[in-house]
Short mmCIF file of C-alpha atoms in Angstrom, two decimals:
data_model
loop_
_atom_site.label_atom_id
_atom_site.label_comp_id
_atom_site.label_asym_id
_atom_site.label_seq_id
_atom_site.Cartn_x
_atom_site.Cartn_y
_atom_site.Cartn_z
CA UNK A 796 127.85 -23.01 -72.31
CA UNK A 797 131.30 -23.99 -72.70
CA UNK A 798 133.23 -20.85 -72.54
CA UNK A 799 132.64 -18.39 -70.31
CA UNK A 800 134.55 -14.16 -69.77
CA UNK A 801 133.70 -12.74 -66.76
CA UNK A 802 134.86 -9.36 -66.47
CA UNK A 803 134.59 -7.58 -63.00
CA UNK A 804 134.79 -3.68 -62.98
CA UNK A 805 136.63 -3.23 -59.57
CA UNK A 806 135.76 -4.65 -56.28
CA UNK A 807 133.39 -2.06 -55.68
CA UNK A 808 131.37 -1.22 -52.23
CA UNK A 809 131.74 -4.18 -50.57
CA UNK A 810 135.25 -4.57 -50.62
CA UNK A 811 136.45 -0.49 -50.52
CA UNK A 812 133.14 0.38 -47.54
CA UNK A 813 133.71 0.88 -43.79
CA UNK A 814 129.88 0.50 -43.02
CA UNK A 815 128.68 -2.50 -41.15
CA UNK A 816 126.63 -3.92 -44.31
CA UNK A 817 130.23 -3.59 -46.12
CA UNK A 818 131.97 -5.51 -43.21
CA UNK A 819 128.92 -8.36 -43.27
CA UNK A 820 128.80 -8.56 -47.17
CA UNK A 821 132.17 -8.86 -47.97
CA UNK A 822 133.08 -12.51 -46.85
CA UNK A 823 129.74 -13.23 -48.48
CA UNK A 824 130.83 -12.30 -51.85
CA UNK A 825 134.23 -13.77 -51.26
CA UNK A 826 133.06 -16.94 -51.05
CA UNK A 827 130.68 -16.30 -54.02
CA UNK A 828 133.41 -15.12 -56.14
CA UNK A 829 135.49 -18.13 -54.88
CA UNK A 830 132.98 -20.52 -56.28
CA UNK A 831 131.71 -18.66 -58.96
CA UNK A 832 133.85 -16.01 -60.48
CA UNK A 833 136.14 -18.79 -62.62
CA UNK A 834 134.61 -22.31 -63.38
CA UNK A 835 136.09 -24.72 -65.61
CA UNK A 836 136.57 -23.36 -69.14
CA UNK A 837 136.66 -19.58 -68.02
CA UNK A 838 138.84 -16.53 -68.26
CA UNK A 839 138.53 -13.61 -66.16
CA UNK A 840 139.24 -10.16 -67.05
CA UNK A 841 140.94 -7.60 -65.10
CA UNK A 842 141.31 -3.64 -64.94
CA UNK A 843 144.24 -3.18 -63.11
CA UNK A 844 146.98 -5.34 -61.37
CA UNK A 845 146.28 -4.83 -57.77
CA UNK A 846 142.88 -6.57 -58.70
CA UNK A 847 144.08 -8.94 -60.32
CA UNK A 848 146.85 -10.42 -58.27
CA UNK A 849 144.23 -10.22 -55.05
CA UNK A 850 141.91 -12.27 -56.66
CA UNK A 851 145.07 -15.05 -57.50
CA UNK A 852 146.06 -14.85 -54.23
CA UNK A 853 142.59 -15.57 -52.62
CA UNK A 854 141.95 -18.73 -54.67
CA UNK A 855 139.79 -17.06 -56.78
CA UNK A 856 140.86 -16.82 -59.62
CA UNK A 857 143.62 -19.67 -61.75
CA UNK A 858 146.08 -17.60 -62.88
CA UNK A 859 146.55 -19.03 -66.02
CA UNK A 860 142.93 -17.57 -66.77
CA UNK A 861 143.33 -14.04 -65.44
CA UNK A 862 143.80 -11.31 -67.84
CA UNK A 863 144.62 -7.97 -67.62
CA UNK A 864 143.41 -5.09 -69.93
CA UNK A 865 143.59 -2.13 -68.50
CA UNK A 866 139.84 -0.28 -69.48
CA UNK A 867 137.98 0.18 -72.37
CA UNK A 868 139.54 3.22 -73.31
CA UNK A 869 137.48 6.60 -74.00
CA UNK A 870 136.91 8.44 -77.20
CA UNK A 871 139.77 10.96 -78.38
CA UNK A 872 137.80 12.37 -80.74
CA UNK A 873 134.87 14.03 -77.84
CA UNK A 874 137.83 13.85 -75.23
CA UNK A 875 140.36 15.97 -77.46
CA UNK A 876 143.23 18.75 -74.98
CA UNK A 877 141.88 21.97 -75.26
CA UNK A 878 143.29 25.44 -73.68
CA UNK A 879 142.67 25.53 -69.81
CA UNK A 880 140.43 28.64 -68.78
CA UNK A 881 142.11 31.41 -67.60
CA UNK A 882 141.76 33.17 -64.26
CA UNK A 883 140.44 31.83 -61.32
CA UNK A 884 141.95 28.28 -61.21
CA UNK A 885 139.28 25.76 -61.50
CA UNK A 886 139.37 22.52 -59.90
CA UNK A 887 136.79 19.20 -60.60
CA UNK A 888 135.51 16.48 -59.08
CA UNK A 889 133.28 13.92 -61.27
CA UNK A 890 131.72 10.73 -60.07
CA UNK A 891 129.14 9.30 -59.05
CA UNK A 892 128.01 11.03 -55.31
CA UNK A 893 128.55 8.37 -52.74
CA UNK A 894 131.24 8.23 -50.04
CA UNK A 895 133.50 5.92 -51.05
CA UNK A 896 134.32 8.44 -54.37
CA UNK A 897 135.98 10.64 -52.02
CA UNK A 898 133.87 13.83 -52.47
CA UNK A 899 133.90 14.60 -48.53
CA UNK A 900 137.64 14.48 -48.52
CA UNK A 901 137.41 16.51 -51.50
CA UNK A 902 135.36 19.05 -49.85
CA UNK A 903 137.51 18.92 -46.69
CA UNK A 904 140.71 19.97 -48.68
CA UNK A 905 138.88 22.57 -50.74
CA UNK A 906 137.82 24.05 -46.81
CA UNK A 907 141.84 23.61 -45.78
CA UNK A 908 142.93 25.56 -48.92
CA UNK A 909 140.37 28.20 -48.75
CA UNK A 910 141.85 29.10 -45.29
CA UNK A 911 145.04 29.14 -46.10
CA UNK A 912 143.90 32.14 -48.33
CA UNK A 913 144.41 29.69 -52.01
CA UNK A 914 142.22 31.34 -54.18
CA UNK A 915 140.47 28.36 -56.52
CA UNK A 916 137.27 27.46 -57.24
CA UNK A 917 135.94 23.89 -56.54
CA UNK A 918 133.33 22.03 -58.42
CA UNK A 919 131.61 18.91 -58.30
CA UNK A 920 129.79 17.18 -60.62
CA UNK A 921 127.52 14.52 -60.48
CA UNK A 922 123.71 13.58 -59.63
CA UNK A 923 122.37 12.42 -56.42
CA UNK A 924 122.60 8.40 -56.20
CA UNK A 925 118.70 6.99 -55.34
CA UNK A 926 119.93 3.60 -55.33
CA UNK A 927 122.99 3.60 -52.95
CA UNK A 928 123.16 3.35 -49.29
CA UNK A 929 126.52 5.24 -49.26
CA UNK A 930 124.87 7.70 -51.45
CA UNK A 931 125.61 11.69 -50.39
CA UNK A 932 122.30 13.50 -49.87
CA UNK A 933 121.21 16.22 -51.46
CA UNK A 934 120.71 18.38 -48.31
CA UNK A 935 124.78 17.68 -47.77
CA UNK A 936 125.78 19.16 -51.04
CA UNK A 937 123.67 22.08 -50.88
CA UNK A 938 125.15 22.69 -47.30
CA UNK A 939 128.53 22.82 -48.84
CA UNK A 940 127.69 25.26 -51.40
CA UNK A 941 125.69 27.73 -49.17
CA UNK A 942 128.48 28.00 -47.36
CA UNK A 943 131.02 28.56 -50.24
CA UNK A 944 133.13 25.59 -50.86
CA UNK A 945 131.92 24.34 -53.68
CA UNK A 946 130.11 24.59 -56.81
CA UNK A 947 127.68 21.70 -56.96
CA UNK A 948 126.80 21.16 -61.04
CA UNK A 949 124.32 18.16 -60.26
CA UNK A 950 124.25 15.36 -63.14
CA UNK A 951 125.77 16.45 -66.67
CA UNK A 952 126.29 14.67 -70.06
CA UNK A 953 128.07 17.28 -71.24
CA UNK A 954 131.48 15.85 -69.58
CA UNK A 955 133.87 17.09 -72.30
CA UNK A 956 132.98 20.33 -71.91
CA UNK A 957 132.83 20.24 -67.91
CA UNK A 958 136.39 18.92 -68.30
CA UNK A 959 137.79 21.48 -70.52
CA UNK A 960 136.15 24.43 -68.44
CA UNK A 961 138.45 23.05 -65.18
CA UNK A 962 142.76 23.49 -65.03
CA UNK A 963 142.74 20.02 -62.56
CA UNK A 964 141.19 17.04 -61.96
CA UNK A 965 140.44 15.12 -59.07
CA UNK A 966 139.18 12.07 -57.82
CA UNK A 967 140.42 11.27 -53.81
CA UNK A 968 138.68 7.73 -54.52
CA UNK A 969 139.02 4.88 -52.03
CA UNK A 970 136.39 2.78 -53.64
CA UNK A 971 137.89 -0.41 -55.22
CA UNK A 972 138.03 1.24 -58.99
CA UNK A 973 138.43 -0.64 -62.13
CA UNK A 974 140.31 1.37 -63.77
CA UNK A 975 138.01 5.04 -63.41
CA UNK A 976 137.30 6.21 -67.34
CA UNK A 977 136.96 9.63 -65.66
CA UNK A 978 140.69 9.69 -65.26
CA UNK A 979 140.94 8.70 -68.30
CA UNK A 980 138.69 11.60 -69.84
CA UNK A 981 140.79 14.17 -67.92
CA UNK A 982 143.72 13.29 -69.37
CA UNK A 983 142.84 12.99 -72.95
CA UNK A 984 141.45 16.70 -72.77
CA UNK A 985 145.30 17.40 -71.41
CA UNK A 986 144.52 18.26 -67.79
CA UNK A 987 146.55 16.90 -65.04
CA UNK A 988 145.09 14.53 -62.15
CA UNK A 989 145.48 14.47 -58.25
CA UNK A 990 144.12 10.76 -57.14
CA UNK A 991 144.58 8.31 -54.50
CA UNK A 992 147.03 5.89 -54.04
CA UNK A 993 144.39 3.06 -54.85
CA UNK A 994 143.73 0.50 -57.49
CA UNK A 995 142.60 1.67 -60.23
CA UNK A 996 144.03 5.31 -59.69
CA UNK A 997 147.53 3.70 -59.77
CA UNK A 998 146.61 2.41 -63.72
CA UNK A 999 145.86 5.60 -64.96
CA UNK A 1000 148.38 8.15 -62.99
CA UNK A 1001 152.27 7.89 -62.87
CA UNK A 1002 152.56 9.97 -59.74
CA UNK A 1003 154.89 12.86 -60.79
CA UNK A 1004 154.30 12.61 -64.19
CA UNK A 1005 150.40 13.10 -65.50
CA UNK A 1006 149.14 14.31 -62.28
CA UNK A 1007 149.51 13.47 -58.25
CA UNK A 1008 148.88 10.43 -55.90
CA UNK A 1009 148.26 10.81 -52.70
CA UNK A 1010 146.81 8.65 -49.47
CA UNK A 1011 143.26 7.76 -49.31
CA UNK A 1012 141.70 9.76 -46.82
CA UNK A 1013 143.88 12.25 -46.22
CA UNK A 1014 142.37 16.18 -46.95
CA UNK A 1015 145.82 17.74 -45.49
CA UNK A 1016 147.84 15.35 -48.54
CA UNK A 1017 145.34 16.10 -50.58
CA UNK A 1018 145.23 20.22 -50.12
CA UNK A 1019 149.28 20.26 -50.61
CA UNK A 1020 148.66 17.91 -53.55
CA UNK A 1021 146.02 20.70 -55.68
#
């Protein structure tokens, strides 16, 4: 093999995690994607900037062979703006249900608006992740819903429709994202997005513009933000 595209999807776990097996792995995999990650004769592909330029600056990556393209797009034709519901306004979170997606902070903010009397309802969708470490149990999310924070839809494939049924997105990621398609799907069904300030997030949102960005972390930002 002469000519090689490798074509990382965000940084992931390792390099976004808190957890002592994130804090052990991660100069592991630096030094694997030092040596590994762009031999002779290879290009590297890149979601978003921030990415990119940290993977120049480490070594890893020439950057003569680092390209940026910023996702693989979604399908306009399933992911098509339609009305928002009336009512009640209805806020969504979609990913998949480990920490690092933000879904606690989400849940936080949802508990600081609620109190402030904000009348909104606050969903999250997504099954429970068997493989992951960092994954949120089950037992957690049916806490939050018996005591009336949110609405917990467990795994769908119906995402168009999910989307279309909300008036807001949101995804308080700090896991190193590619570039998340979710966003993506939100906006081509016309609804605006409240996001992190994080890689990835900062592709897809132009804060002001097609939705909010605000600091990872942060449920108080986050509650002003919805």
């Amino acid at each position: 093999v002469t000519k090689v595209v490798n074509a990382p999807v965000g940084m992931g776990f390792v390099f976004a995690g808190d957890s002592l097996k994130a804090r052990i792995l991660r100069p592991v995999a630096l030094l694997a994607l030092k040596r590994l990650l762009n031999p002779s004769g290879s290009k590297v592909v890149f979601e978003n900037d921030d990415d990119l330029r940290e993977m120049v600056r480490i070594g890893a990556v020439r950057r003569d062979a680092a390209v940026l393209i910023r996702g693989a797009g979604v399908d306009i034709e399933r992911y098509a703006p339609a009305p928002e519901p009336t009512g009640v306004p209805v806020v969504l979170f979609a990913a998949r249900l480990i920490w690092e997606k933000g879904v606690g902070v989400f849940v936080n903010a949802a508990r600081i608006l609620r109190a402030q009397g904000v009348e909104a309802r606050f969903l999250v969708a997504g099954g429970v992740d068997h493989e992951s470490s960092s994954a949120v149990p089950e037992s957690q999310l049916r806490d939050w819903e018996a005591e009336g924070t949110i609405t917990w839809l467990g795994a769908r494939r119906d995402m168009a429709r999910v989307i279309a049924d909300c008036n807001l997105f949101c995804l308080p990621t700090h896991y190193r994202e590619g570039l998340p398609k979710v966003l993506l799907e939100a906006m081509a069904c016309g609804r605006a997005c409240v996001a992190t300030d994080a890689p990835g997030c900062r592709e897809a949102i132009t804060d002001g513009d097609n939705g909010l960005l605000v600091p990872v972390r942060d449920a108080d930002a986050l509650a002003r933000a919805l």
